[in-house]
Amino acid sequence: MTPPRTSSPAKPPPRRPARPRARAGRVPGDWIPDHHKRWRPRDRKGPTCGYTFRDKTCARRGAHYCEPRADRAVAFPAELLRHIKGPYRRRPFVLRDWQEHEIIRPLFGEVIWSTEWQRYVRRYRRAHIVMGRKNGKSEIAAAIQLLLFVGDDEEAAEVYNAAADTKQAEKVFGPALRMVQLSPVLSRRLKYYKNERRLVDERSGSIYEVITADAKGELGHNPHGFNLDEVLSQPDGSLWEAMDTADGAREQELLFTTTTETDEPLSFGAQMIDEAERIMEDPTRSPHTFAFVRKLPRTNEELERIRRAHPGHPHLPVSTDIYDERNWKWANPALDQFKSREALRRHALAAKQNAAREKAFRQYQLNQRVQALYRYVPMDLWDDNRGELALDPDWLLPKQEGLRCWGGLDLSSKLDLTAWCLLFEDGQVRWRFWVPEAVVPALSEHTDGAFQRWVDQGWITATEGNTIDYQSIYDAIVEDWGRFAIVDVTYDRWSGEPVRQEIVERTGLELIESGTTYERMTGPMTEFTRALAAREYAHGGNPVARWMAEHLKAKSPSDDPDRFRPVKPDRATEHVRIDGMPALFFAIDGRMRVSDGDSVYDYRGLATVGGDAG
């Protein structure tokens, strides 16, 4: 085992005459957080850290922010690297406050004790940096890769940069190479092999090179560092997966992405950006993953979500107005530093006059997903609406029997998942789910085994064979009809007339046709959002419903953001399901039909037959 390191073993480079640390262009009010208050796992394993850098020694233990390690990471670009272009070209690469305190310090300063290596190692092994163009992504990525290459005490380090093609990859490798050429220390130490697009450090046996996006040829690496640039241009996740599955032999490898928002909502890039947003909002989701995501929100719900995730940040957007300059800084942290506000104003003026320019302005300058798909449910609010935790599917049954409620039925094809939902007058929610047992293995594989556990625990009923047994659905609805005071049932018209007739014949319930169109869904989804924010629901923590809520995406017409409908995922590629959420919206629709008088949710026509298919 490698003994714990108490200091940096390599001697620092010769000190040059001190340069002032003044931050040219620093914006008043730049945010410097308290790094010791950052969320981290509650882990007290390990001795006192003892890491020392320039006479500063860390006296903390367990999972913690190690200031000397962070200081060393900040000192590396300032003392060894140079800006390569723009008004600061050839000047020391002194990090801006947001680069230092919101990216580099947490990324390199957060450590945990490794029982395997018997030393403190970096907590973050994966990272995602998402922001608008011209905010210095390439330079910060190059600095991180060079630090991993020659400044991380790693023998025989392998550091790679990749993108959709060699031309794109060299947009990051090029700045790194130029930084090396402008550095008196690194230019003497490193060798560049042009034909291989490779830098070599013979002192440590380390390499840094560009690789192609052909994942099939990239399975023999042992990366200490890897940057996938502009994931929006990746055709799929094969290259990331190839590198992600190649780790395990390094003490503290770092694989990270740098990108601007994509306009392909079902792409690998969109999935990765969405996951980064979820981690930023809830770091407990993946404690080993760092996320820095700066996007101007498209909806008020997204705006509130950002405010809850970043309380007190001085650059939070004030609205969703893309032309309000007060909102630009959030998506462009380099604004008024090395990104020109005047240039951004010119882009905004062009956007007002041309729809295509507006699309480009939204995506590339404000980092918005231009397609009208977006994550709909704020999961922190969802969790706040749990109410009493149900330890099993029937845990809350004694408190629900006899209560008045409304039903919602999202009946899929016989080959997939079906959802039945009851919304009670007091806000409690109860679901049943059915699925053919033949699809359980695939869904279990893509949920890390959770789907099979839900079946075993009774949250989902797996019916025998390749198709759903509709009789089991009819029997369950009859059982609930006898147990609860069901007012009526709203169902997806695609369920088919035979299903409606069978339920009516067995129960006498009134079934009202609906669908997942803009006309049918806008009202119930608006009411859902209002009630969720008011903490009026009690869903009991149903794990299947939470999985579905987490993956629910909504769509709005490009000319009317106040209308929306749920978007069913591509079941062949995304391996997620949302059926429980439309079922809940159908139940909400039924409850809204009995609102008193002239309700503010005046959507009484939404449940009538017909309507636009959206």
Coordinates of C-alpha atoms in Angstrom, one line a residue:
M1 CA 0.0 0.0 0.0
T2 CA 1.1 3.5 -0.7
P3 CA 1.6 5.4 2.6
P4 CA -0.4 8.6 3.1
R5 CA 1.2 11.6 1.6
T6 CA 1.7 14.5 3.9
S7 CA 3.1 16.9 1.3
S8 CA 3.7 17.4 -2.3
P9 CA 6.7 15.2 -3.1
A10 CA 7.8 17.1 -6.2
K11 CA 9.7 20.3 -5.7
P12 CA 7.8 23.4 -6.9
P13 CA 9.3 25.1 -10.0
P14 CA 11.7 27.9 -9.4
R15 CA 9.9 30.9 -8.1
R16 CA 9.9 33.9 -10.4
P17 CA 9.5 37.4 -9.1
A18 CA 6.1 37.6 -7.6
R19 CA 3.4 39.1 -9.9
P20 CA 0.5 40.9 -8.4
R21 CA -2.6 38.8 -8.0
A22 CA -4.9 41.5 -9.2
R23 CA -7.8 40.1 -11.2
A24 CA -8.1 42.4 -14.2
G25 CA -11.7 42.8 -15.1
R26 CA -13.0 41.4 -11.8
V27 CA -16.7 42.1 -11.5
P28 CA -17.9 43.6 -8.2
G29 CA -19.9 41.1 -6.3
D30 CA -18.2 38.0 -7.7
W31 CA -19.1 35.1 -5.5
I32 CA -16.6 33.4 -3.2
P33 CA -18.4 30.6 -1.3
D34 CA -17.4 29.0 2.0
H35 CA -15.8 25.8 0.7
H36 CA -16.0 24.1 4.1
K37 CA -19.8 24.3 4.0
R38 CA -20.1 22.6 0.6
W39 CA -22.2 19.4 0.8
R40 CA -20.0 16.2 1.2
P41 CA -20.6 12.7 2.4
R42 CA -20.7 12.3 6.2
D43 CA -17.5 10.3 6.4
R44 CA -15.1 10.5 9.3
K45 CA -12.8 7.7 8.2
G46 CA -9.1 8.4 8.0
P47 CA -6.4 10.2 10.1
T48 CA -5.6 13.9 10.1
C49 CA -5.0 14.9 6.5
G50 CA -1.6 16.6 6.9
Y51 CA -1.2 17.6 3.3
T52 CA 1.2 20.5 3.1
F53 CA 1.7 23.1 0.3
R54 CA 3.9 26.1 0.9
D55 CA 3.8 26.0 4.6
K56 CA 0.1 25.5 4.8
T57 CA -0.9 22.2 6.4
C58 CA -4.4 20.7 6.4
A59 CA -5.5 19.6 9.9
R60 CA -8.9 18.1 8.9
R61 CA -9.9 14.5 8.7
G62 CA -12.5 12.4 7.0
A63 CA -14.3 13.7 3.9
H64 CA -13.3 17.4 3.8
Y65 CA -12.1 20.4 1.7
C66 CA -8.3 20.3 1.8
E67 CA -7.2 23.9 1.3
P68 CA -3.5 23.2 0.5
R69 CA -4.5 20.8 -2.3
A70 CA -6.8 23.4 -3.7
D71 CA -4.1 26.1 -3.4
R72 CA -1.7 23.9 -5.4
A73 CA -4.3 23.4 -8.2
V74 CA -4.9 27.2 -8.3
A75 CA -1.1 27.9 -8.3
F76 CA -0.4 25.6 -11.2
P77 CA -2.0 27.7 -14.0
A78 CA -1.0 31.0 -12.4
E79 CA 2.7 30.1 -12.3
L80 CA 3.2 27.8 -15.2
L81 CA 0.6 28.6 -17.9
R82 CA -0.1 31.7 -20.0
H83 CA -3.2 32.9 -21.7
I84 CA -2.9 32.2 -25.4
K85 CA -5.2 34.8 -27.1
G86 CA -7.3 37.9 -26.5
P87 CA -6.5 40.9 -24.4
Y88 CA -4.7 38.8 -21.8
R89 CA -2.5 36.8 -24.2
R90 CA 0.9 35.8 -22.9
R91 CA 0.0 36.9 -19.4
P92 CA -0.1 34.4 -16.5
F93 CA -3.3 32.3 -16.5
V94 CA -4.6 33.6 -13.1
L95 CA -8.0 32.1 -12.6
R96 CA -11.0 34.3 -12.3
D97 CA -12.9 34.1 -9.1
W98 CA -15.7 31.9 -10.6
Q99 CA -13.1 29.6 -12.3
E100 CA -11.2 29.3 -9.1
H101 CA -13.9 29.0 -6.5
E102 CA -16.7 27.3 -8.4
I103 CA -14.7 24.9 -10.5
I104 CA -11.0 24.3 -9.6
R105 CA -11.1 24.5 -5.8
P106 CA -14.0 22.1 -5.3
L107 CA -12.8 19.8 -8.0
F108 CA -9.3 19.4 -6.6
G109 CA -9.8 20.3 -3.0
E110 CA -12.6 17.9 -2.0
V111 CA -11.0 14.7 -0.7
I112 CA -12.1 11.4 1.0
W113 CA -10.1 8.7 2.7
S114 CA -9.4 5.6 0.6
T115 CA -9.3 2.4 2.6
E116 CA -8.0 0.7 -0.6
W117 CA -5.0 3.1 -1.1
Q118 CA -4.6 4.1 2.5
R119 CA -4.4 7.8 1.7
Y120 CA -6.7 10.7 1.0
V121 CA -7.8 10.9 -2.6
R122 CA -9.9 13.3 -4.6
R123 CA -13.6 12.8 -4.1
Y124 CA -14.6 13.8 -7.6
R125 CA -13.8 11.3 -10.3
R126 CA -16.3 12.6 -12.9
A127 CA -17.2 16.2 -13.8
H128 CA -19.4 18.1 -16.2
I129 CA -18.9 21.8 -17.1
V130 CA -21.8 23.2 -19.1
M131 CA -22.0 26.9 -20.1
G132 CA -22.4 29.2 -23.1
R133 CA -19.8 29.7 -25.8
K134 CA -16.8 32.0 -25.4
N135 CA -16.6 31.6 -21.7
G136 CA -13.2 29.9 -21.8
K137 CA -14.3 26.2 -21.7
S138 CA -11.3 25.2 -23.9
E139 CA -8.8 27.1 -21.8
I140 CA -10.0 25.8 -18.5
A141 CA -10.2 22.3 -19.9
A142 CA -6.6 22.6 -21.2
A143 CA -5.4 23.8 -17.8
I144 CA -7.1 20.9 -16.0
Q145 CA -5.6 18.4 -18.4
L146 CA -2.1 19.8 -18.1
L147 CA -2.5 19.7 -14.3
L148 CA -3.5 16.1 -14.5
F149 CA -0.6 15.4 -17.0
V150 CA 2.4 17.0 -15.1
G151 CA 1.1 18.5 -11.9
D152 CA -0.7 15.6 -10.1
D153 CA 2.1 13.4 -8.9
E154 CA 1.0 10.6 -11.1
E155 CA 3.6 8.3 -12.6
A156 CA 3.0 7.2 -16.2
A157 CA -0.2 9.3 -16.4
E158 CA -2.3 8.9 -19.5
V159 CA -4.4 12.0 -20.3
Y160 CA -6.6 12.1 -23.3
N161 CA -8.7 14.6 -25.1
A162 CA -11.4 13.6 -27.6
A163 CA -14.4 14.9 -29.5
A164 CA -16.6 14.0 -32.4
D165 CA -13.6 14.4 -34.7
T166 CA -9.9 15.3 -34.6
K167 CA -10.6 18.9 -35.7
Q168 CA -12.9 19.4 -32.7
A169 CA -10.5 17.6 -30.3
E170 CA -7.7 19.9 -31.3
K171 CA -9.7 22.9 -30.2
V172 CA -8.8 21.8 -26.7
F173 CA -5.4 20.2 -27.5
G174 CA -4.4 23.2 -29.5
P175 CA -4.7 25.6 -26.5
A176 CA -2.9 23.1 -24.3
L177 CA 0.0 22.8 -26.7
R178 CA 0.2 26.6 -27.1
M179 CA 0.2 27.0 -23.3
V180 CA 3.1 24.5 -23.1
Q181 CA 5.0 26.4 -25.8
L182 CA 4.6 29.7 -23.9
S183 CA 5.7 28.2 -20.6
P184 CA 9.5 28.5 -19.9
V185 CA 9.2 25.5 -17.6
L186 CA 7.0 23.2 -19.5
S187 CA 8.5 23.9 -22.9
R188 CA 11.8 22.6 -21.7
R189 CA 10.3 19.6 -19.9
L190 CA 7.8 18.3 -22.4
K191 CA 8.3 16.9 -25.9
Y192 CA 5.7 17.3 -28.7
Y193 CA 5.3 14.6 -31.4
K194 CA 3.3 16.3 -34.1
N195 CA 2.4 13.2 -36.2
E196 CA 1.0 11.4 -33.2
R197 CA -0.6 14.6 -31.7
R198 CA 1.1 13.7 -28.5
L199 CA 2.9 15.5 -25.6
V200 CA 5.4 13.3 -23.6
D201 CA 6.9 13.9 -20.2
E202 CA 9.9 11.7 -20.1
R203 CA 10.6 12.5 -16.4
S204 CA 7.4 10.8 -15.3
G205 CA 6.7 8.6 -18.3
S206 CA 3.4 10.4 -18.9
I207 CA 1.6 11.2 -22.1
Y208 CA -1.1 13.6 -23.2
E209 CA -2.7 13.1 -26.6
V210 CA -5.7 13.6 -28.9
I211 CA -7.8 10.5 -29.7
T212 CA -10.5 9.9 -32.3
A213 CA -14.1 9.4 -31.5
D214 CA -14.0 5.7 -32.7
A215 CA -14.6 4.1 -29.3
K216 CA -14.0 0.6 -30.7
G217 CA -10.3 1.5 -31.1
E218 CA -10.0 3.2 -27.7
L219 CA -10.5 0.2 -25.3
G220 CA -6.9 -0.3 -24.3
H221 CA -6.3 2.9 -22.3
N222 CA -5.7 3.4 -18.6
P223 CA -6.8 7.1 -18.2
H224 CA -5.7 9.3 -15.4
G225 CA -7.4 12.2 -17.2
F226 CA -10.0 12.4 -20.0
N227 CA -11.9 15.3 -21.5
L228 CA -14.8 14.8 -23.9
D229 CA -15.4 18.1 -25.5
E230 CA -18.8 19.3 -26.8
V231 CA -20.8 16.2 -26.0
L232 CA -23.6 17.7 -28.0
S233 CA -21.7 16.6 -31.2
Q234 CA -21.3 13.0 -30.0
P235 CA -23.5 10.5 -32.0
D236 CA -23.8 8.3 -28.9
G237 CA -22.2 7.5 -25.5
S238 CA -19.8 4.8 -26.8
L239 CA -16.6 6.9 -26.4
W240 CA -17.5 8.0 -22.9
E241 CA -18.4 4.5 -21.9
A242 CA -15.2 3.1 -23.3
M243 CA -13.2 5.5 -21.0
D244 CA -15.6 5.3 -18.1
T245 CA -15.2 1.5 -18.0
A246 CA -11.4 1.7 -18.4
D247 CA -10.8 3.2 -14.9
G248 CA -9.9 1.4 -11.7
A249 CA -6.1 1.2 -11.8
R250 CA -5.6 4.8 -10.9
E251 CA -5.8 6.3 -7.4
Q252 CA -7.7 9.4 -8.4
E253 CA -8.5 9.6 -12.1
L254 CA -10.7 12.4 -13.4
L255 CA -12.9 12.1 -16.5
F256 CA -14.8 15.2 -17.4
T257 CA -16.9 16.8 -20.1
T258 CA -17.1 20.4 -21.4
T259 CA -20.0 21.5 -23.5
T260 CA -22.7 23.9 -24.5
E261 CA -26.3 22.9 -24.5
T262 CA -27.6 20.6 -27.3
D263 CA -30.7 21.0 -29.5
E264 CA -31.2 17.2 -29.7
P265 CA -33.4 16.3 -26.7
L266 CA -33.0 12.6 -27.1
S267 CA -29.3 12.5 -27.7
F268 CA -26.5 11.2 -25.5
G269 CA -25.4 14.9 -24.9
A270 CA -28.9 15.8 -23.7
Q271 CA -29.0 12.9 -21.3
M272 CA -25.6 13.8 -19.8
I273 CA -26.5 17.4 -19.4
D274 CA -29.8 16.5 -17.8
E275 CA -27.9 14.2 -15.4
A276 CA -25.4 17.0 -14.6
E277 CA -28.3 19.3 -13.7
R278 CA -29.8 16.7 -11.4
I279 CA -26.5 16.3 -9.6
M280 CA -26.1 20.0 -9.3
E281 CA -29.5 20.2 -7.6
D282 CA -29.0 17.1 -5.5
P283 CA -25.3 16.2 -5.0
T284 CA -26.3 13.1 -2.9
R285 CA -27.4 11.6 -6.2
S286 CA -23.7 11.0 -7.2
P287 CA -21.2 12.2 -4.6
H288 CA -18.2 11.4 -6.8
T289 CA -19.5 13.6 -9.7
F290 CA -18.9 17.4 -9.9
A291 CA -21.4 19.5 -11.9
F292 CA -21.1 23.2 -13.0
V293 CA -24.1 24.0 -15.1
R294 CA -25.0 27.5 -16.2
K295 CA -28.2 27.8 -18.3
L296 CA -30.7 30.6 -18.5
P297 CA -34.0 28.9 -17.4
R298 CA -36.8 28.6 -19.9
T299 CA -39.7 28.4 -17.4
N300 CA -40.5 29.9 -14.0
E301 CA -40.2 26.4 -12.5
E302 CA -36.7 26.1 -13.8
L303 CA -35.9 29.5 -12.4
E304 CA -37.1 28.6 -9.0
R305 CA -35.2 25.4 -9.1
I306 CA -31.9 27.3 -9.8
R307 CA -32.6 29.7 -7.0
R308 CA -33.1 26.9 -4.5
A309 CA -29.9 25.2 -5.7
H310 CA -27.8 28.4 -5.5
P311 CA -29.2 30.5 -2.6
G312 CA -27.4 33.8 -2.3
H313 CA -25.5 33.7 -5.6
P314 CA -25.2 37.3 -6.9
H315 CA -25.6 36.4 -10.5
L316 CA -28.8 34.4 -10.4
P317 CA -31.2 35.3 -13.2
V318 CA -34.1 37.5 -12.3
S319 CA -36.5 36.2 -14.9
T320 CA -36.7 34.0 -18.0
D321 CA -36.5 37.0 -20.4
I322 CA -33.7 36.3 -22.8
Y323 CA -33.3 40.0 -23.6
D324 CA -33.0 41.2 -20.0
E325 CA -29.3 41.8 -19.6
R326 CA -29.5 41.0 -15.9
N327 CA -30.0 37.4 -16.8
W328 CA -27.0 37.0 -19.1
K329 CA -24.3 36.7 -16.5
W330 CA -25.7 33.4 -15.2
A331 CA -25.2 31.5 -18.5
N332 CA -22.0 33.5 -19.2
P333 CA -19.8 33.7 -16.1
A334 CA -17.1 35.3 -18.1
L335 CA -19.3 38.3 -19.2
D336 CA -17.6 41.6 -18.6
Q337 CA -14.3 39.8 -18.1
F338 CA -13.1 38.1 -21.3
K339 CA -16.6 37.8 -22.9
S340 CA -17.8 41.1 -24.4
R341 CA -21.2 42.5 -23.3
E342 CA -21.3 44.6 -26.4
A343 CA -20.9 41.6 -28.6
L344 CA -23.7 39.8 -26.7
R345 CA -25.9 42.9 -27.2
R346 CA -25.3 42.6 -31.0
H347 CA -26.3 38.9 -30.9
A348 CA -29.4 39.9 -29.0
L349 CA -30.4 42.6 -31.5
A350 CA -30.0 40.1 -34.4
A351 CA -32.1 37.5 -32.4
K352 CA -35.0 40.0 -32.2
Q353 CA -35.1 40.3 -36.0
N354 CA -34.6 36.8 -37.1
A355 CA -36.0 33.5 -35.8
A356 CA -32.9 31.5 -36.8
R357 CA -30.7 34.0 -35.0
E358 CA -32.9 33.8 -31.9
K359 CA -32.4 30.0 -31.9
A360 CA -28.7 30.4 -32.1
F361 CA -28.7 33.1 -29.4
R362 CA -30.7 30.9 -27.0
Q363 CA -28.5 27.8 -27.5
Y364 CA -25.0 29.2 -27.9
Q365 CA -25.1 32.4 -25.9
L366 CA -27.7 31.6 -23.2
N367 CA -27.0 27.9 -23.1
Q368 CA -30.7 26.9 -23.5
R369 CA -32.0 23.8 -25.1
V370 CA -33.8 25.2 -28.1
Q371 CA -36.0 22.2 -28.6
A372 CA -39.2 22.5 -26.5
L373 CA -38.4 19.5 -24.3
Y374 CA -37.4 20.0 -20.7
R375 CA -37.4 18.2 -17.4
Y376 CA -40.8 19.0 -15.8
V377 CA -40.7 17.9 -12.1
P378 CA -38.4 19.6 -9.6
M379 CA -37.4 16.6 -7.6
D380 CA -36.8 18.5 -4.4
L381 CA -40.4 19.6 -4.4
W382 CA -41.5 16.0 -5.3
D383 CA -39.7 14.7 -2.2
D384 CA -41.2 17.5 -0.1
N385 CA -44.6 16.1 -1.1
R386 CA -43.9 12.6 0.3
G387 CA -46.1 12.8 3.4
E388 CA -45.9 9.7 5.5
L389 CA -43.5 7.2 4.1
A390 CA -45.1 4.0 2.8
L391 CA -42.8 1.1 3.6
D392 CA -44.7 -1.2 1.3
P393 CA -47.5 -0.8 -1.3
D394 CA -50.4 -1.2 1.2
W395 CA -48.8 0.6 4.1
L396 CA -51.2 3.5 4.0
L397 CA -54.2 1.5 3.0
P398 CA -55.9 1.8 6.4
K399 CA -55.8 5.6 6.1
Q400 CA -57.2 5.6 2.6
E401 CA -60.1 3.1 2.6
G402 CA -63.5 4.7 2.1
L403 CA -62.0 8.1 1.0
R404 CA -63.3 10.0 -2.0
C405 CA -60.9 9.9 -4.9
W406 CA -60.5 10.2 -8.7
G407 CA -59.0 7.7 -11.0
G408 CA -56.5 8.0 -13.9
L409 CA -55.7 5.1 -16.2
D410 CA -52.8 5.1 -18.7
L411 CA -53.2 1.8 -20.4
S412 CA -50.2 0.9 -22.7
S413 CA -50.0 -1.7 -25.4
K414 CA -50.0 -5.2 -24.2
L415 CA -46.2 -5.2 -24.5
D416 CA -45.4 -2.5 -22.0
L417 CA -46.2 -0.8 -18.7
T418 CA -49.7 0.2 -17.6
A419 CA -50.4 2.7 -14.7
W420 CA -53.5 3.2 -12.6
C421 CA -53.6 6.2 -10.2
L422 CA -56.0 7.3 -7.5
L423 CA -55.9 10.9 -6.3
F424 CA -57.7 11.3 -2.9
E425 CA -59.5 14.4 -1.8
D426 CA -56.9 15.1 0.9
G427 CA -54.0 14.9 -1.6
Q428 CA -52.9 11.4 -1.0
V429 CA -51.9 9.5 -4.2
R430 CA -51.9 5.8 -4.8
W431 CA -50.6 3.9 -7.8
R432 CA -50.7 0.4 -9.3
F433 CA -48.3 -0.7 -12.1
W434 CA -48.4 -3.7 -14.4
V435 CA -45.8 -4.9 -16.8
P436 CA -45.2 -8.2 -18.8
E437 CA -42.5 -10.2 -17.0
A438 CA -40.6 -10.4 -20.3
V439 CA -39.6 -6.8 -20.2
V440 CA -38.5 -6.8 -16.5
P441 CA -34.8 -7.9 -17.2
A442 CA -34.1 -5.1 -19.6
L443 CA -35.7 -2.4 -17.4
S444 CA -33.9 -3.9 -14.4
E445 CA -30.5 -3.8 -16.1
H446 CA -31.0 0.0 -16.9
T447 CA -32.1 0.8 -13.3
D448 CA -29.2 -1.0 -11.6
G449 CA -31.5 -3.8 -10.5
A450 CA -34.1 -1.4 -9.0
F451 CA -36.9 -2.5 -11.3
Q452 CA -36.6 -6.1 -10.3
R453 CA -36.6 -5.1 -6.6
W454 CA -39.8 -3.1 -7.2
V455 CA -41.4 -6.2 -8.7
D456 CA -40.2 -8.4 -5.8
Q457 CA -41.5 -5.9 -3.2
G458 CA -45.0 -5.6 -4.9
W459 CA -44.7 -2.0 -6.2
I460 CA -45.1 -3.4 -9.7
T461 CA -47.1 -6.5 -10.8
A462 CA -45.3 -8.5 -13.5
T463 CA -47.8 -10.6 -15.4
E464 CA -46.8 -13.9 -16.9
G465 CA -45.5 -14.0 -20.5
N466 CA -44.8 -11.4 -23.1
T467 CA -48.0 -9.4 -22.8
I468 CA -49.9 -7.8 -19.9
D469 CA -52.8 -9.9 -18.5
Y470 CA -55.7 -7.4 -18.8
Q471 CA -57.8 -9.5 -16.5
S472 CA -55.4 -8.7 -13.6
I473 CA -55.9 -5.0 -14.3
Y474 CA -59.7 -5.3 -14.4
D475 CA -59.6 -7.3 -11.1
A476 CA -57.5 -4.7 -9.4
I477 CA -59.8 -1.8 -10.5
V478 CA -62.8 -3.8 -9.3
E479 CA -61.0 -4.3 -5.9
D480 CA -60.3 -0.6 -5.6
W481 CA -63.9 0.3 -6.7
G482 CA -65.1 -1.7 -3.7
R483 CA -62.5 -0.2 -1.3
F484 CA -62.6 3.5 -2.2
A485 CA -65.2 6.1 -3.1
I486 CA -64.1 6.6 -6.7
V487 CA -65.9 9.6 -8.3
D488 CA -64.9 8.8 -11.9
V489 CA -62.0 7.6 -14.0
T490 CA -60.2 9.6 -16.7
Y491 CA -58.4 7.5 -19.2
D492 CA -56.3 7.8 -22.3
R493 CA -58.5 7.4 -25.3
W494 CA -55.8 5.2 -26.9
S495 CA -56.7 2.5 -24.4
G496 CA -59.5 1.5 -26.6
E497 CA -63.3 1.1 -26.4
P498 CA -63.2 -2.6 -25.3
V499 CA -61.3 -1.7 -22.2
R500 CA -63.7 1.1 -21.3
Q501 CA -66.7 -1.2 -21.8
E502 CA -65.2 -3.9 -19.6
I503 CA -64.5 -1.6 -16.7
V504 CA -68.0 0.0 -16.9
E505 CA -69.7 -3.4 -17.1
R506 CA -67.8 -4.6 -14.0
T507 CA -68.0 -1.5 -11.8
G508 CA -70.5 1.0 -13.3
L509 CA -67.9 3.7 -13.0
E510 CA -68.1 6.7 -15.3
L511 CA -65.0 6.7 -17.6
I512 CA -64.2 10.0 -19.3
E513 CA -61.9 10.0 -22.4
S514 CA -58.8 12.2 -22.4
G515 CA -55.3 12.2 -24.0
T516 CA -51.8 13.6 -23.7
T517 CA -52.4 16.5 -26.0
Y518 CA -51.8 20.2 -25.2
E519 CA -55.5 20.8 -24.8
R520 CA -56.0 17.9 -22.4
M521 CA -52.8 18.2 -20.4
T522 CA -52.1 21.9 -19.9
G523 CA -54.8 22.3 -17.2
P524 CA -53.9 19.3 -15.1
M525 CA -50.2 19.9 -15.4
T526 CA -50.6 23.5 -14.4
E527 CA -52.6 22.4 -11.3
F528 CA -50.0 19.7 -10.6
T529 CA -47.2 22.3 -10.5
R530 CA -49.2 24.7 -8.3
A531 CA -50.2 22.0 -5.8
L532 CA -46.7 20.5 -5.8
A533 CA -45.2 23.9 -4.9
A534 CA -47.8 24.3 -2.2
R535 CA -46.9 20.8 -0.8
E536 CA -50.5 19.6 -1.1
Y537 CA -49.7 16.0 -2.2
A538 CA -48.8 13.0 -0.1
H539 CA -47.5 10.3 -2.5
G540 CA -45.9 8.2 0.3
G541 CA -42.5 8.0 -1.4
N542 CA -43.6 5.4 -4.0
P543 CA -40.2 4.5 -5.6
V544 CA -41.6 3.7 -9.0
A545 CA -43.5 6.9 -9.3
R546 CA -40.4 8.9 -8.2
W547 CA -38.4 7.2 -11.0
M548 CA -41.1 8.2 -13.5
A549 CA -41.3 11.8 -12.2
E550 CA -37.6 12.2 -12.4
H551 CA -37.6 11.3 -16.1
L552 CA -40.7 13.1 -17.1
K553 CA -40.1 15.7 -19.8
A554 CA -42.6 18.2 -21.1
K555 CA -43.0 20.0 -24.4
S556 CA -44.4 23.4 -25.3
P557 CA -45.3 24.8 -28.7
S558 CA -42.5 27.1 -29.9
D559 CA -44.9 30.0 -30.0
D560 CA -46.7 29.3 -26.7
P561 CA -44.6 28.3 -23.6
D562 CA -47.7 28.4 -21.4
R563 CA -49.1 25.2 -23.0
F564 CA -47.5 21.8 -22.4
R565 CA -47.9 18.1 -22.5
P566 CA -45.8 15.1 -21.3
V567 CA -43.5 13.5 -23.8
K568 CA -43.2 9.7 -23.7
P569 CA -39.6 8.6 -24.0
D570 CA -38.2 6.5 -26.8
R571 CA -38.6 3.1 -25.1
A572 CA -36.1 1.4 -27.3
T573 CA -33.2 3.8 -26.5
E574 CA -34.0 5.5 -23.2
H575 CA -35.1 2.6 -21.1
V576 CA -37.2 4.7 -18.8
R577 CA -41.0 4.9 -18.3
I578 CA -43.2 7.8 -17.2
D579 CA -46.7 6.2 -17.4
G580 CA -47.5 6.9 -13.7
M581 CA -47.4 10.6 -14.3
P582 CA -50.0 10.9 -17.1
A583 CA -52.1 8.6 -15.0
L584 CA -51.8 11.2 -12.1
F585 CA -52.6 14.0 -14.5
F586 CA -55.7 12.2 -15.7
A587 CA -56.8 11.9 -12.0
I588 CA -56.1 15.6 -11.4
D589 CA -58.2 16.4 -14.5
G590 CA -61.1 14.5 -12.9
R591 CA -60.7 16.3 -9.6
M592 CA -60.7 19.7 -11.4
R593 CA -64.0 19.0 -13.0
V594 CA -65.8 19.3 -9.6
S595 CA -64.1 22.6 -8.7
D596 CA -66.5 25.1 -7.2
G597 CA -68.0 27.8 -9.4
D598 CA -65.8 29.6 -11.8
S599 CA -62.5 28.0 -10.9
V600 CA -59.2 29.7 -11.8
Y601 CA -58.4 26.3 -13.4
D602 CA -61.2 26.9 -15.9
Y603 CA -60.4 23.9 -18.1
R604 CA -63.8 22.1 -17.9
G605 CA -63.7 21.4 -21.7
L606 CA -60.4 19.5 -21.4
A607 CA -62.0 16.2 -20.7
T608 CA -64.5 16.2 -23.5
V609 CA -64.1 14.0 -26.5
G610 CA -62.0 15.4 -29.3
G611 CA -59.3 18.1 -29.2
D612 CA -56.1 18.8 -30.9
A613 CA -53.6 16.0 -31.0
G614 CA -50.8 18.5 -30.1

